[in-house]
Structure formats: C-alpha cells, structure tokens
XYZ file of C-alpha atoms in Angstrom:
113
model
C 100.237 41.039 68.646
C 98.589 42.064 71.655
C 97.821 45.719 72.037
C 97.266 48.278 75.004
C 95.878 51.768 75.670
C 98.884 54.535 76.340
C 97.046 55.972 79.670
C 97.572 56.208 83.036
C 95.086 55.531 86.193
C 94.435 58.320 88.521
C 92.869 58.191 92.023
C 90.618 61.232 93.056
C 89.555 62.343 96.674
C 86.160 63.141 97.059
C 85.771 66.655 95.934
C 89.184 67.006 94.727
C 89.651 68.748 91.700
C 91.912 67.899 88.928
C 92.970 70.419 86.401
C 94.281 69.709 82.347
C 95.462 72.682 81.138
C 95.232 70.997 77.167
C 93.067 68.406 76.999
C 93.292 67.691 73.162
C 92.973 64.676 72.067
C 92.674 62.910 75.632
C 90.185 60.440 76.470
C 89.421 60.718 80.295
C 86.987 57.480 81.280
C 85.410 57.142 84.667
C 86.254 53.476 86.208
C 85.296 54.278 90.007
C 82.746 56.938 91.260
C 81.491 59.704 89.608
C 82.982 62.969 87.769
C 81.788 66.304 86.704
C 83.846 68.183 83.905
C 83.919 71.404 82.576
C 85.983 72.445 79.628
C 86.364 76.411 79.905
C 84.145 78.613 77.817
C 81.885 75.541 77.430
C 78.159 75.824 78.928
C 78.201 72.387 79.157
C 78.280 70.137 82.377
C 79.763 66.454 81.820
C 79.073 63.520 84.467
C 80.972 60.713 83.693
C 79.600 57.521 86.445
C 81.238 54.403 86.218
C 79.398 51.678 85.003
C 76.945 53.720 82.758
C 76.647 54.659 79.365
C 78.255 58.202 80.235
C 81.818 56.936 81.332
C 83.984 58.588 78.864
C 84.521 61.913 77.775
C 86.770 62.905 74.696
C 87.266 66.586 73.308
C 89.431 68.416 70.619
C 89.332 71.446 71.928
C 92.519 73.484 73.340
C 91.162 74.413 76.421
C 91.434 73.700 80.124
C 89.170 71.336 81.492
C 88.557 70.904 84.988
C 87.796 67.487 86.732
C 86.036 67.340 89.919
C 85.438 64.319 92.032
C 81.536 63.871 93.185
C 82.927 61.053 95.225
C 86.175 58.977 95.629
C 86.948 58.006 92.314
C 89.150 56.503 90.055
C 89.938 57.815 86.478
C 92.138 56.419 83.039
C 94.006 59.317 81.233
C 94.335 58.361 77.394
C 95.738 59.402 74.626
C 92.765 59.210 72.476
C 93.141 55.933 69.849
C 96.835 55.451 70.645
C 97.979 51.947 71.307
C 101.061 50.764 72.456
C 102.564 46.614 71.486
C 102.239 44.568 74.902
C 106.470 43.791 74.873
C 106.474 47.392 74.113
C 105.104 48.829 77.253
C 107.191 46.435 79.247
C 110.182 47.345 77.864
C 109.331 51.439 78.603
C 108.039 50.499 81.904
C 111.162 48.572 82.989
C 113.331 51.373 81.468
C 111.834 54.377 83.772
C 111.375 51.927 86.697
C 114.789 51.196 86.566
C 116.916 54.419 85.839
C 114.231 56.727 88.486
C 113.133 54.172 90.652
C 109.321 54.536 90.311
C 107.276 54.868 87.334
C 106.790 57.188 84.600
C 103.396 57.829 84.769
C 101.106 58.476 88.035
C 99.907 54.341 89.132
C 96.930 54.415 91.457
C 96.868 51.992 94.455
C 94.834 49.089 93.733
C 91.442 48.677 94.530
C 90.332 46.746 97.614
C 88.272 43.158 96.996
C-alpha cells in the first residue's frame, strides 16, 4: 500500500511572517527559499534553506513559533510521522472538495518550470 505524508504546502512572501501558535509535534520542511524560526522563549535561531542539510525543523515544545520568510518561499506543514493510505487521501480530498468547493487544507500554486 502506498503511503503519504498528512501536510499541507504553504507559499510565503518574502518577509512575510507566519505564526503557529502550537507547534507540537509538527514537522515544518523548507522546499523553496529560505526560513528563519524562532520558537518563543528559545535563544535559538533556525534557518531552514532548501536543498541543504538544514531543511527541516521538528519540535515538542508547546510554544509559538514564528516563521519568517528570508525570501519567497515555499514550506510543507506535517504532522510529524503521520501517514495517510494513498486511496485514503483521495477519498478525504474528494469529500471536502466536493461538499465546500475548495480544499481542506491551504494548496500552494504550483511552481513555474
């Protein structure tokens, strides 16, 4: 059975800032540009680049976390280690598309060639 990732794609302006107030258990990747995060209380400063080592960033922690955009990016919002069957996500896709007329979940434009 074919498996994929419960997550959603998210486009990000160029210093635009994105804010999670619970970020438990999330897994935020970097798949276009580069971010800079900063859970609250936390002295830490996270870059996530696409296409280096540092693309994903994964926390327990209860606490907001703010996402800011160093250029136009393009982030994936999962839940960390969940997986969803392929007929599955069809089936829940087709079901939202169809009773609201767009999508559950956020869906990015797609990329340019």
């Amino acid at each position: 059975m074919k498996t994929h990732p419960i997550a959603t794609v998210l486009p990000l302006a160029h210093q635009a800032t994105l804010r999670i107030d619970d970020p438990a258990h999330l897994e935020i990747t970097c798949t276009r540009g580069s971010l800079w995060l900063t859970l609250d209380h936390d002295r830490r400063d996270i870059v996530l680049t696409a296409g280096t080592a540092d693309v994903s960033f994964a926390t327990h922690q209860h606490r907001p976390l703010l996402i800011h955009a160093l250029q136009d990016s393009e982030l994936t919002v999962a839940v960390a280690g969940a997986q969803i069957a392929t007929t599955q996500a069809a089936t829940l896709l087709d079901r939202f598309t169809r009773n609201t007329g767009k999508p559950l979940l956020p869906v990015a434009p797609p990329l340019a060639a």
